[in-house]
Amino acid sequence: MTVAVMPRGIVRLADLAGRFVRVAHEEGLVAAVERARLFIRTRAVRPLQPRPTRIATPAVTLEPVRNINEMRARGPTISILTPVYNTPAGILDDAIQSVLRQTYPNWELCICDDGSTSAETLEVLERYRGVDWRLRIVRAPHNLNIARATNLAAELATGEFVGFLDHDDVLEADALDHIVRGIAGCPEADLIYTDEDKIEPDGTFSEPYLKPDWSPEQLLSVMYILHFMVVRKRLFLEIGGLRHEYVGSQDYDLALRATARARRVLHIPRVLYHWRKIPGSAAAVVDAKPEALRNAGRALQEFVASQDAGAKVLPGLLPGTYRIDWPLSPPVPVTLAIVAGCRRRVVPGRGDILLVENFLDSIIGKSTYPNYRLLVVDDNGELPSRVRRKVEARGGRVVSFERRPPFSFAKKTNFVFAHCETEHVILLNDDLEVISSDWIEVLTGICRRPGVGVVGGKLLFPDGRIQHAGIALGVNGMASHLFQNRPADRAAYCGYADIARNYSAVTAAAMATRLSVVREVGGFDERLPVDYNDVDFCLRVRAAGYRIVYTPHAQLYHFEKSSLPRTRQAAHERDFFERRWRPQILQDPFYHPLLPRDRLDCELTMWPLSA
């Protein structure tokens, strides 16, 4: 019997048409059209093609540098540390040549041969030995390991900074030039890192990793700094260099300790390092080296325990990522401040529900945190008595807000803050539903960390698509929720939706903060009654010196657009927000300048050649 199989493209079109009809039926034709337009912008594009191999250039002719003093006057010396062990001749030659081709001349290449037994490796090293005073080679007495060999190479270094180049990787020709320009613009920089990509076995480039500016919470989730990392040598020596106890993740251990002591951490937003994929390498498969992952977890555990003795490192949502369980002992009182109305909505899978009652039931039924206080703000005393009784039965309060036209979410939020009696507050819409039973612990645990001002969780639509996973400025206009409408079970760009990291803003639909921070910045700006008030609040908190954190480990459903059905933004609020925050909108530090501005998924459609 022959089975007819429908072409995959036709099946896909039929599926999309069915989804359009379903959304039109449930949410209206306008919403369906908007959803279709968003899909076209964010999904229906060609994927990024591998960057072609670099144009072959001849090997550098090694000539002695005659005027050393003139060269040193141009800027600091950067000593590049490269441990070598049985590296194939052509690959090792590429690595060395990538340093010799640097447009910035004030460098040293300090190589430690870690007891290689390969004749071709030793032949390459002997060929380069002594031909340029900037190229220094030492041989270990026996195989040490990568950490100890790198430290031995560092003993040769005379530079003000040390950089780390693996023996099978390649630097872009202007890498050091950009590093030195960055240092000149930020003299207090003690650790500098760049973007990177990978070299496929066929020589093409792939997987460009465009990183955010310094993101402390992201480094606690994953070793995102990676390559090319440059550290002030004084700091490198002060913290004891690389530690062999964490071999395989010695760079992560170094990054944790160095960033904790650095005056400034500087990001150069350019792809300046090419990480070669070879069989069995972490460049090819993240969990190719289980011991390295275990050592990364051990290094991270030691680091977080030094900040809080009760902190624990747990596995993250993706391989090679981590989650920090910050202790709450004793559990501090937390106010759950719910900005309520009496709206009903038909929600798929739940039927016709009173939103605030559904949310309260999920809080009471699922939350494990023992010390929360309910504060429900009711519009004009419309809350049903049964809902009031549920709140009061849990020791909570209902306060009435006299709502008059025009609607002002900012004013209502400030009213909520004024009635809070605890330092820790989680501001909440009423159209939510708890997913993670420990959501209060997660949000509050991070919010208690020194330097953190606001924390937001991961919000999902009822069908499992992402509604909120952090807000980026200058994307699709003034500000947008990244990865919105993406299936939550599909990893986003660089895993950003599934790791704790820093953003410029998070949504007020589920926002943890502290009353002292609210008072310091003056609460929500009531000149933004409807639009951008939560983003503006986060930006003012950032301007006051605090970090904004997104965590995927506190998850709730969000039945968005239940609070205030709207079709367009207020032009005067948009203009006010743009005038106040134009520099930040043009350059969000947590959204790379080469990532697309007209998409929400961060997927590249052209190769990132420059910033």
Coordinates of C-alpha atoms in Angstrom, one line a residue:
M1 CA 0.0 0.0 0.0
T2 CA 1.3 3.4 -0.9
V3 CA 0.8 6.3 1.5
A4 CA 0.5 9.8 0.1
V5 CA 2.7 12.3 2.0
M6 CA 1.8 15.9 1.9
P7 CA 4.8 18.2 1.1
R8 CA 6.3 19.7 4.3
G9 CA 5.8 23.3 3.1
I10 CA 2.1 22.7 2.5
V11 CA 1.8 21.1 6.0
R12 CA 3.5 24.2 7.4
L13 CA 1.2 26.6 5.6
A14 CA -1.9 24.6 6.7
D15 CA -0.7 24.7 10.3
L16 CA -0.1 28.5 10.1
A17 CA -3.5 29.1 8.6
G18 CA -5.1 27.1 11.4
R19 CA -3.3 29.1 14.0
F20 CA -4.4 32.3 12.3
V21 CA -8.1 31.2 12.4
R22 CA -7.8 30.1 16.0
V23 CA -6.3 33.4 17.2
A24 CA -8.9 35.4 15.1
H25 CA -11.6 33.4 16.8
E26 CA -10.2 33.8 20.4
E27 CA -8.7 37.3 20.3
G28 CA -10.2 39.0 17.2
L29 CA -9.1 39.7 13.7
V30 CA -6.8 42.6 14.5
A31 CA -4.9 40.5 17.0
A32 CA -4.5 37.7 14.5
V33 CA -3.2 40.1 11.8
E34 CA -0.7 41.6 14.4
R35 CA 0.5 38.1 15.3
A36 CA 0.9 37.2 11.7
R37 CA 3.0 40.3 11.0
L38 CA 5.2 39.5 14.1
F39 CA 5.7 36.0 12.8
I40 CA 6.8 37.3 9.4
R41 CA 9.3 39.7 11.0
T42 CA 10.8 37.3 13.5
R43 CA 10.6 33.8 11.9
A44 CA 10.0 33.9 8.1
V45 CA 13.5 34.9 7.1
R46 CA 16.5 33.0 5.8
P47 CA 18.9 31.8 8.4
L48 CA 22.4 33.2 8.8
Q49 CA 24.8 31.6 6.3
P50 CA 28.3 30.6 7.4
R51 CA 30.8 33.4 6.8
P52 CA 33.3 32.4 4.1
T53 CA 36.8 31.5 5.0
R54 CA 39.2 34.4 5.3
I55 CA 41.1 35.5 2.2
A56 CA 44.4 33.8 2.4
T57 CA 47.3 36.1 3.4
P58 CA 51.0 35.3 3.2
A59 CA 52.8 34.4 6.4
V60 CA 54.4 37.4 8.1
T61 CA 58.0 38.0 7.4
L62 CA 59.7 38.2 10.8
E63 CA 61.9 41.3 11.0
P64 CA 63.5 42.7 14.2
V65 CA 61.9 45.7 15.8
R66 CA 64.6 48.4 15.9
N67 CA 63.0 51.2 17.9
I68 CA 61.6 49.6 21.0
N69 CA 61.1 52.9 22.9
E70 CA 59.0 54.3 20.1
M71 CA 56.9 51.2 20.0
R72 CA 56.3 51.2 23.8
A73 CA 55.2 54.9 23.6
R74 CA 52.2 53.9 21.5
G75 CA 50.4 52.1 24.3
P76 CA 50.6 49.3 26.9
T77 CA 52.3 46.0 26.1
I78 CA 49.9 43.1 25.9
S79 CA 51.4 39.7 26.7
I80 CA 49.5 36.9 25.1
L81 CA 49.7 33.6 27.0
T82 CA 49.5 30.4 24.9
P83 CA 50.0 26.9 26.4
V84 CA 50.8 24.3 23.7
Y85 CA 50.4 20.6 23.8
N86 CA 50.8 18.3 20.7
T87 CA 49.1 20.9 18.5
P88 CA 49.0 19.9 14.7
A89 CA 51.6 22.0 12.9
G90 CA 49.2 23.9 10.6
I91 CA 46.9 24.9 13.4
L92 CA 49.7 26.0 15.7
D93 CA 51.2 28.0 12.8
D94 CA 47.8 29.7 12.3
A95 CA 47.6 30.7 15.9
I96 CA 51.2 32.1 16.0
Q97 CA 50.7 33.9 12.7
S98 CA 47.5 35.5 13.9
V99 CA 49.6 37.3 16.6
L100 CA 52.4 38.2 14.2
R101 CA 49.8 39.8 11.9
Q102 CA 48.5 42.2 14.6
T103 CA 48.2 45.8 13.5
Y104 CA 49.1 46.9 17.0
P105 CA 52.8 46.1 17.4
N106 CA 53.3 46.4 21.2
W107 CA 52.7 42.8 22.1
E108 CA 54.5 39.7 23.5
L109 CA 53.6 36.1 22.6
C110 CA 54.5 33.9 25.6
I111 CA 54.3 30.2 24.7
C112 CA 54.7 27.4 27.2
D113 CA 55.1 24.0 25.6
D114 CA 53.5 21.7 28.1
G115 CA 55.7 18.6 27.5
S116 CA 54.6 18.0 23.9
T117 CA 55.7 14.6 22.4
S118 CA 54.6 15.4 18.8
A119 CA 57.5 16.0 16.5
E120 CA 55.5 18.4 14.3
T121 CA 54.6 20.5 17.2
L122 CA 58.2 20.7 18.4
E123 CA 59.4 21.5 14.9
V124 CA 57.0 24.5 14.6
L125 CA 58.1 25.9 18.0
E126 CA 61.8 25.5 17.1
R127 CA 61.2 27.3 13.8
Y128 CA 59.9 30.3 15.6
R129 CA 62.3 30.3 18.5
G130 CA 64.5 33.4 18.6
V131 CA 63.3 35.1 15.4
D132 CA 61.6 38.0 17.2
W133 CA 62.2 39.3 20.7
R134 CA 58.5 39.6 21.2
L135 CA 58.0 35.9 20.8
R136 CA 59.1 33.9 23.9
I137 CA 59.0 30.2 24.3
V138 CA 59.6 28.1 27.4
R139 CA 59.3 24.3 27.7
A140 CA 57.7 22.8 30.8
P141 CA 59.8 20.0 32.5
H142 CA 56.9 17.6 32.1
N143 CA 53.2 17.8 31.3
L144 CA 51.7 20.1 33.8
N145 CA 48.1 20.9 32.6
I146 CA 46.7 23.9 30.9
A147 CA 46.4 26.1 34.0
R148 CA 49.9 25.5 35.3
A149 CA 51.4 25.8 31.8
T150 CA 49.6 29.2 31.3
N151 CA 51.0 30.4 34.6
L152 CA 54.5 29.3 33.5
A153 CA 54.0 31.3 30.3
A154 CA 52.9 34.3 32.5
E155 CA 56.3 34.2 34.1
L156 CA 57.8 35.3 30.8
A157 CA 55.3 38.2 30.5
T158 CA 56.5 41.8 30.9
G159 CA 53.3 43.5 29.7
E160 CA 50.9 45.5 31.6
F161 CA 48.1 43.2 30.5
V162 CA 47.9 39.5 29.8
G163 CA 45.6 37.9 27.2
F164 CA 44.7 34.3 26.7
L165 CA 44.9 32.6 23.3
D166 CA 44.4 28.8 23.0
H167 CA 46.9 27.0 20.9
D168 CA 44.3 26.0 18.2
D169 CA 42.5 29.4 17.9
V170 CA 43.0 32.6 15.9
L171 CA 42.9 36.3 16.7
E172 CA 41.5 38.8 14.2
A173 CA 44.3 41.0 12.9
D174 CA 43.1 44.2 14.6
A175 CA 42.2 42.5 17.9
L176 CA 44.9 44.1 20.0
D177 CA 44.3 47.4 18.4
H178 CA 40.7 47.4 19.6
I179 CA 41.7 46.2 23.0
V180 CA 44.2 49.1 23.4
R181 CA 41.6 51.7 22.1
G182 CA 39.2 50.4 24.7
I183 CA 41.7 50.7 27.5
A184 CA 42.6 54.3 26.3
G185 CA 38.9 55.2 26.6
C186 CA 38.5 53.4 29.9
P187 CA 41.8 53.6 31.8
E188 CA 40.3 51.9 34.9
A189 CA 39.5 48.7 32.9
D190 CA 41.1 45.7 34.6
L191 CA 39.4 43.0 32.6
I192 CA 38.5 43.3 28.9
Y193 CA 36.6 40.8 26.7
T194 CA 35.4 40.7 23.1
D195 CA 32.9 38.9 20.9
E196 CA 33.9 35.7 19.1
D197 CA 32.8 33.1 16.6
K198 CA 33.9 29.6 15.7
I199 CA 35.9 28.0 12.9
E200 CA 34.3 25.0 11.3
P201 CA 36.5 22.0 10.2
D202 CA 36.1 23.2 6.6
G203 CA 37.5 26.6 7.5
T204 CA 34.3 28.6 7.4
F205 CA 33.2 30.8 10.3
S206 CA 30.0 30.1 12.2
E207 CA 28.0 30.8 15.4
P208 CA 28.9 34.5 16.1
Y209 CA 28.5 35.1 19.8
L210 CA 27.6 38.8 20.3
K211 CA 27.8 39.4 24.0
P212 CA 26.3 42.0 26.3
D213 CA 28.3 44.6 28.2
W214 CA 29.3 43.5 31.7
S215 CA 26.5 41.4 33.1
P216 CA 27.3 40.0 36.6
E217 CA 24.2 37.8 36.8
Q218 CA 24.9 36.3 33.4
L219 CA 28.4 35.3 34.5
L220 CA 26.9 33.5 37.5
S221 CA 24.7 31.6 35.0
V222 CA 27.3 30.7 32.4
M223 CA 30.9 31.5 31.4
Y224 CA 29.8 34.0 28.8
I225 CA 33.0 36.1 28.7
L226 CA 35.1 33.3 27.1
H227 CA 37.3 34.7 24.4
F228 CA 39.2 37.0 23.9
M229 CA 39.8 37.8 27.6
V230 CA 42.5 40.3 28.7
V231 CA 43.4 41.0 32.3
R232 CA 45.6 43.6 33.9
K233 CA 48.7 41.6 34.9
R234 CA 48.8 43.2 38.4
L235 CA 45.3 41.9 39.1
F236 CA 46.1 38.5 37.6
L237 CA 49.1 38.1 40.0
E238 CA 47.1 39.5 43.0
I239 CA 44.5 36.8 42.7
G240 CA 47.0 34.0 42.2
G241 CA 46.7 33.5 38.4
L242 CA 45.0 30.4 37.1
R243 CA 44.2 27.6 39.6
H244 CA 45.0 24.0 38.5
E245 CA 42.3 22.6 40.8
Y246 CA 39.7 23.8 38.2
V247 CA 41.5 22.6 35.1
G248 CA 39.2 22.7 32.1
S249 CA 37.3 25.7 33.6
Q250 CA 40.3 27.6 34.8
D251 CA 39.2 30.6 32.7
Y252 CA 35.8 30.6 34.3
D253 CA 37.3 30.5 37.8
L254 CA 39.7 33.3 36.8
A255 CA 36.8 35.4 35.3
L256 CA 34.8 35.1 38.5
R257 CA 37.6 36.1 40.8
A258 CA 39.0 38.8 38.5
T259 CA 35.6 40.6 37.8
A260 CA 34.9 40.6 41.6
R261 CA 38.1 42.6 42.1
A262 CA 38.2 44.6 38.9
R263 CA 37.6 48.4 39.0
R264 CA 35.9 48.2 35.6
V265 CA 35.0 45.4 33.2
L266 CA 35.0 46.4 29.6
H267 CA 33.4 44.8 26.6
I268 CA 34.6 45.4 23.1
P269 CA 31.6 44.7 20.8
R270 CA 33.4 43.1 17.9
V271 CA 34.2 39.6 16.8
L272 CA 37.9 39.5 17.4
Y273 CA 38.5 35.9 18.4
H274 CA 37.9 32.7 16.3
W275 CA 37.4 29.5 18.4
R276 CA 38.3 26.4 16.4
K277 CA 36.0 23.4 16.4
I278 CA 37.9 20.2 16.6
P279 CA 36.5 16.7 17.6
G280 CA 36.1 16.4 21.3
S281 CA 36.4 20.2 22.0
A282 CA 34.0 22.3 24.0
A283 CA 33.8 24.6 20.9
A284 CA 32.0 21.8 19.1
V285 CA 29.9 20.3 21.9
V286 CA 29.3 22.2 25.2
D287 CA 29.3 19.0 27.3
A288 CA 32.2 17.3 25.5
K289 CA 34.3 17.6 28.6
P290 CA 32.3 16.6 31.6
E291 CA 35.2 17.1 34.0
A292 CA 35.4 20.7 32.8
L293 CA 31.7 21.3 33.5
R294 CA 32.1 19.8 37.0
N295 CA 35.0 22.0 37.7
A296 CA 33.1 25.0 36.5
G297 CA 30.3 24.2 39.0
R298 CA 32.9 23.8 41.8
A299 CA 34.6 27.1 41.0
L300 CA 31.2 28.8 40.9
Q301 CA 30.1 27.2 44.2
E302 CA 33.3 28.4 45.9
F303 CA 32.7 31.9 44.5
V304 CA 29.1 32.3 45.5
A305 CA 29.8 30.8 48.9
S306 CA 32.4 33.5 49.5
Q307 CA 29.6 36.0 49.0
D308 CA 26.9 34.2 51.0
A309 CA 27.8 31.0 52.9
G310 CA 24.4 29.5 52.3
A311 CA 24.4 30.0 48.5
K312 CA 24.1 26.9 46.4
V313 CA 24.8 26.2 42.8
L314 CA 22.2 24.1 41.0
P315 CA 22.0 22.9 37.4
G316 CA 20.6 25.4 35.0
L317 CA 17.9 24.9 32.4
L318 CA 20.4 24.3 29.6
P319 CA 23.6 22.2 29.5
G320 CA 26.6 24.1 30.8
T321 CA 24.5 26.7 32.7
Y322 CA 23.8 27.2 36.4
R323 CA 21.3 28.5 38.8
I324 CA 22.2 30.2 42.1
D325 CA 19.9 29.4 45.0
W326 CA 20.4 32.5 47.3
P327 CA 19.3 31.7 50.8
L328 CA 16.5 33.5 52.6
S329 CA 17.1 32.5 56.2
P330 CA 15.2 33.7 58.1
P331 CA 12.6 34.3 55.4
V332 CA 12.1 38.0 55.1
P333 CA 8.5 39.3 54.9
V334 CA 7.5 40.0 51.3
T335 CA 4.4 42.0 50.2
L336 CA 2.7 40.6 47.1
A337 CA 1.1 43.8 45.8
I338 CA -1.6 43.0 43.3
V339 CA -2.9 45.7 41.1
A340 CA -6.4 44.3 40.7
G341 CA -9.6 44.9 38.8
C342 CA -12.7 42.9 38.4
R343 CA -12.2 41.8 34.9
R344 CA -13.3 38.4 33.6
R345 CA -11.8 36.6 30.6
V346 CA -12.2 33.4 28.7
V347 CA -8.7 31.8 28.9
P348 CA -8.0 28.6 26.9
G349 CA -7.8 25.7 29.2
R350 CA -9.4 27.6 32.1
G351 CA -12.7 28.8 30.8
D352 CA -14.4 32.0 31.9
I353 CA -12.5 33.2 35.0
L354 CA -12.3 36.2 37.3
L355 CA -8.7 37.0 36.8
V356 CA -7.7 38.2 40.2
E357 CA -9.5 35.3 41.9
N358 CA -7.7 32.8 39.7
F359 CA -4.4 34.4 40.5
L360 CA -5.0 34.4 44.2
D361 CA -6.0 30.8 44.1
S362 CA -2.8 29.9 42.4
I363 CA -0.7 31.9 44.9
I364 CA -2.4 30.3 47.8
G365 CA -2.4 26.8 46.3
K366 CA 1.1 26.7 44.8
S367 CA 3.5 29.1 46.5
T368 CA 5.9 27.6 49.0
Y369 CA 7.3 30.8 50.6
P370 CA 6.1 31.0 54.2
N371 CA 6.3 34.7 54.8
Y372 CA 4.3 36.6 52.2
R373 CA 1.6 39.2 52.7
L374 CA -1.2 39.8 50.3
L375 CA -2.0 43.4 49.4
V376 CA -4.8 43.7 46.8
V377 CA -5.6 47.2 45.4
D378 CA -9.3 47.2 44.4
D379 CA -10.8 49.7 41.9
N380 CA -13.7 51.6 43.5
G381 CA -14.6 48.8 45.9
E382 CA -15.7 46.4 43.1
L383 CA -13.9 43.3 44.4
P384 CA -16.4 40.5 45.3
S385 CA -16.7 39.7 49.0
R386 CA -15.6 36.1 48.5
V387 CA -12.3 37.4 47.1
R388 CA -11.9 39.8 50.0
R389 CA -12.4 36.9 52.4
K390 CA -9.7 34.8 50.7
V391 CA -7.2 37.7 51.0
E392 CA -8.1 38.4 54.7
A393 CA -8.0 34.7 55.5
R394 CA -4.3 34.8 54.6
G395 CA -3.7 37.8 56.8
G396 CA -3.8 40.2 53.8
R397 CA -5.4 43.5 53.1
V398 CA -7.6 44.9 50.4
V399 CA -7.3 48.7 49.8
S400 CA -9.6 50.6 47.6
F401 CA -8.3 52.9 44.8
E402 CA -10.6 55.5 43.5
R403 CA -10.1 55.1 39.8
R404 CA -11.1 58.0 37.7
P405 CA -10.6 58.6 33.9
P406 CA -8.1 58.9 32.4
F407 CA -6.5 55.6 33.5
S408 CA -3.1 55.9 35.1
F409 CA -1.2 52.7 35.8
A410 CA 1.7 54.8 37.2
K411 CA -0.6 56.5 39.7
K412 CA -2.1 53.3 40.8
T413 CA 1.3 51.7 41.2
N414 CA 2.5 54.5 43.4
F415 CA -0.7 54.1 45.5
V416 CA 0.2 50.4 45.9
F417 CA 3.8 51.3 47.1
A418 CA 2.4 53.8 49.5
H419 CA 0.4 51.0 51.3
C420 CA 3.2 48.5 51.4
E421 CA 4.6 47.8 54.9
T422 CA 7.6 45.6 54.1
E423 CA 10.9 46.4 52.5
H424 CA 10.6 43.7 49.9
V425 CA 7.7 44.0 47.4
I426 CA 6.7 42.1 44.4
L427 CA 4.5 44.2 42.1
L428 CA 2.0 42.0 40.2
N429 CA -0.8 42.3 37.6
D430 CA -4.0 40.5 38.4
D431 CA -3.9 38.6 35.1
L432 CA -1.2 36.1 36.2
E433 CA -1.1 32.5 37.4
V434 CA 1.7 30.8 39.3
I435 CA 3.8 28.1 37.6
S436 CA 7.0 27.9 39.7
S437 CA 6.1 27.1 43.3
D438 CA 9.3 28.8 44.6
W439 CA 8.8 32.0 42.5
I440 CA 8.7 34.2 45.6
E441 CA 12.0 32.7 46.9
V442 CA 13.7 33.1 43.6
L443 CA 12.7 36.8 43.0
T444 CA 13.3 37.9 46.5
G445 CA 16.6 35.9 46.9
I446 CA 18.1 37.8 43.9
C447 CA 16.5 41.1 44.9
R448 CA 18.3 40.9 48.3
R449 CA 21.7 40.8 46.6
P450 CA 24.0 43.8 47.0
G451 CA 23.6 46.2 44.0
V452 CA 20.3 44.6 42.7
G453 CA 17.4 47.0 42.4
V454 CA 14.7 45.2 40.3
V455 CA 14.1 41.6 39.4
G456 CA 11.7 40.2 36.8
G457 CA 10.6 36.7 36.1
K458 CA 9.7 34.7 33.0
L459 CA 6.1 35.1 31.9
L460 CA 4.3 32.8 29.5
F461 CA 1.1 32.9 27.5
P462 CA -1.3 30.2 28.4
D463 CA -0.2 28.1 25.4
G464 CA 3.4 28.1 26.5
R465 CA 4.8 30.8 24.3
I466 CA 7.0 33.5 25.9
Q467 CA 5.4 36.7 26.8
H468 CA 8.3 38.3 28.8
A469 CA 11.9 37.3 29.1
G470 CA 13.5 40.7 29.5
I471 CA 13.1 44.1 27.8
A472 CA 15.6 45.5 25.3
L473 CA 15.7 49.2 24.2
G474 CA 15.7 50.3 20.6
V475 CA 14.1 47.1 19.3
N476 CA 11.0 47.4 17.2
G477 CA 10.7 51.0 18.4
M478 CA 11.4 52.3 21.9
A479 CA 11.5 49.0 23.9
S480 CA 10.3 45.5 23.3
H481 CA 10.0 42.1 25.1
L482 CA 12.7 39.9 23.6
F483 CA 11.7 36.4 22.4
Q484 CA 8.0 37.2 22.7
N485 CA 5.8 34.5 21.1
R486 CA 8.7 32.0 20.9
P487 CA 7.9 28.6 22.3
A488 CA 9.3 28.5 25.8
D489 CA 10.7 25.0 25.3
R490 CA 12.9 26.1 22.4
A491 CA 16.3 27.6 23.3
A492 CA 16.6 31.2 22.3
Y493 CA 19.7 33.0 21.0
C494 CA 22.6 32.0 23.3
G495 CA 20.1 30.6 25.8
Y496 CA 19.2 34.2 26.9
A497 CA 15.6 33.3 27.8
D498 CA 16.8 30.4 30.0
I499 CA 19.5 32.0 32.1
A500 CA 19.5 34.7 34.7
R501 CA 21.1 37.8 33.2
N502 CA 21.0 41.6 33.3
Y503 CA 18.7 43.8 31.2
S504 CA 17.9 47.4 31.0
A505 CA 14.4 46.7 32.1
V506 CA 11.8 44.1 33.0
T507 CA 8.0 44.3 33.0
A508 CA 6.0 45.6 35.9
A509 CA 3.6 42.7 35.4
A510 CA 5.8 40.8 37.9
M511 CA 8.5 43.0 39.3
A512 CA 10.4 42.5 42.6
T513 CA 12.0 45.5 44.2
R514 CA 12.6 47.2 47.5
L515 CA 10.7 50.1 49.0
S516 CA 14.0 51.9 49.8
V517 CA 14.8 51.7 46.1
V518 CA 11.3 53.0 45.1
R519 CA 11.7 55.9 47.5
E520 CA 15.2 56.7 46.2
V521 CA 14.1 57.1 42.6
G522 CA 10.6 58.5 43.4
G523 CA 8.4 55.6 42.3
F524 CA 6.8 55.5 38.9
D525 CA 6.7 58.7 36.9
E526 CA 3.0 59.8 36.6
R527 CA 3.8 61.7 33.4
L528 CA 3.8 58.3 31.8
P529 CA 0.4 57.1 32.9
V530 CA 0.1 54.1 30.6
D531 CA 3.1 53.5 28.4
Y532 CA 6.8 52.9 29.3
N533 CA 6.3 53.7 33.0
D534 CA 7.9 50.3 34.1
V535 CA 10.8 50.7 31.6
D536 CA 11.3 54.3 32.8
F537 CA 11.3 53.1 36.4
C538 CA 13.9 50.5 35.7
L539 CA 16.1 52.9 33.8
R540 CA 16.0 55.4 36.7
V541 CA 16.9 52.5 39.1
R542 CA 19.8 51.7 36.8
A543 CA 20.9 55.3 36.7
A544 CA 20.9 55.3 40.6
G545 CA 23.5 52.5 40.4
Y546 CA 21.5 49.3 40.7
R547 CA 21.3 46.3 38.5
I548 CA 18.1 45.0 36.7
V549 CA 17.9 41.2 36.7
Y550 CA 15.8 38.8 34.7
T551 CA 15.5 35.2 35.9
P552 CA 13.8 32.3 34.1
H553 CA 13.5 30.4 37.4
A554 CA 10.4 32.3 38.5
Q555 CA 7.7 31.5 36.0
L556 CA 4.1 32.6 35.8
Y557 CA 1.4 32.6 33.2
H558 CA 0.4 36.0 32.0
F559 CA -3.0 36.5 30.3
E560 CA -1.8 39.7 28.7
K561 CA -4.1 42.4 27.4
S562 CA -6.7 41.6 30.0
S563 CA -5.9 44.7 32.1
L564 CA -6.4 47.4 29.5
P565 CA -7.3 46.6 25.9
R566 CA -5.5 49.1 23.7
T567 CA -4.7 49.5 20.0
R568 CA -1.9 52.1 20.0
Q569 CA 0.5 53.9 22.2
A570 CA 0.1 57.5 23.4
A571 CA 2.2 59.7 21.2
H572 CA 3.0 62.2 23.9
E573 CA 4.2 59.4 26.3
R574 CA 6.4 57.9 23.6
D575 CA 7.9 61.3 22.8
F576 CA 8.6 62.0 26.5
F577 CA 10.2 58.7 27.0
E578 CA 12.4 59.1 23.9
R579 CA 13.6 62.6 24.9
R580 CA 14.5 61.3 28.4
W581 CA 16.3 58.1 27.4
R582 CA 17.5 58.6 23.8
P583 CA 21.2 57.6 24.4
Q584 CA 20.1 54.4 26.1
I585 CA 17.6 53.6 23.3
L586 CA 20.3 54.1 20.7
Q587 CA 22.7 51.9 22.6
D588 CA 21.3 49.4 25.1
P589 CA 24.3 47.9 27.0
F590 CA 22.6 44.5 27.3
Y591 CA 21.6 44.3 23.6
H592 CA 24.6 44.1 21.2
P593 CA 24.7 46.9 18.6
L594 CA 25.0 44.3 15.8
L595 CA 21.9 42.4 16.8
P596 CA 18.8 43.1 14.7
R597 CA 16.6 46.1 15.6
D598 CA 13.5 44.9 13.8
R599 CA 13.2 41.4 15.3
L600 CA 12.5 40.0 18.7
D601 CA 14.5 36.7 18.4
C602 CA 18.1 38.2 18.2
E603 CA 18.6 36.0 15.1
L604 CA 21.2 37.5 12.7
T605 CA 20.4 37.8 9.0
M606 CA 23.8 39.1 8.0
W607 CA 27.4 38.5 9.3
P608 CA 28.6 40.8 12.0
L609 CA 31.7 42.3 10.5
S610 CA 32.0 45.5 12.6
A611 CA 30.4 47.5 15.3

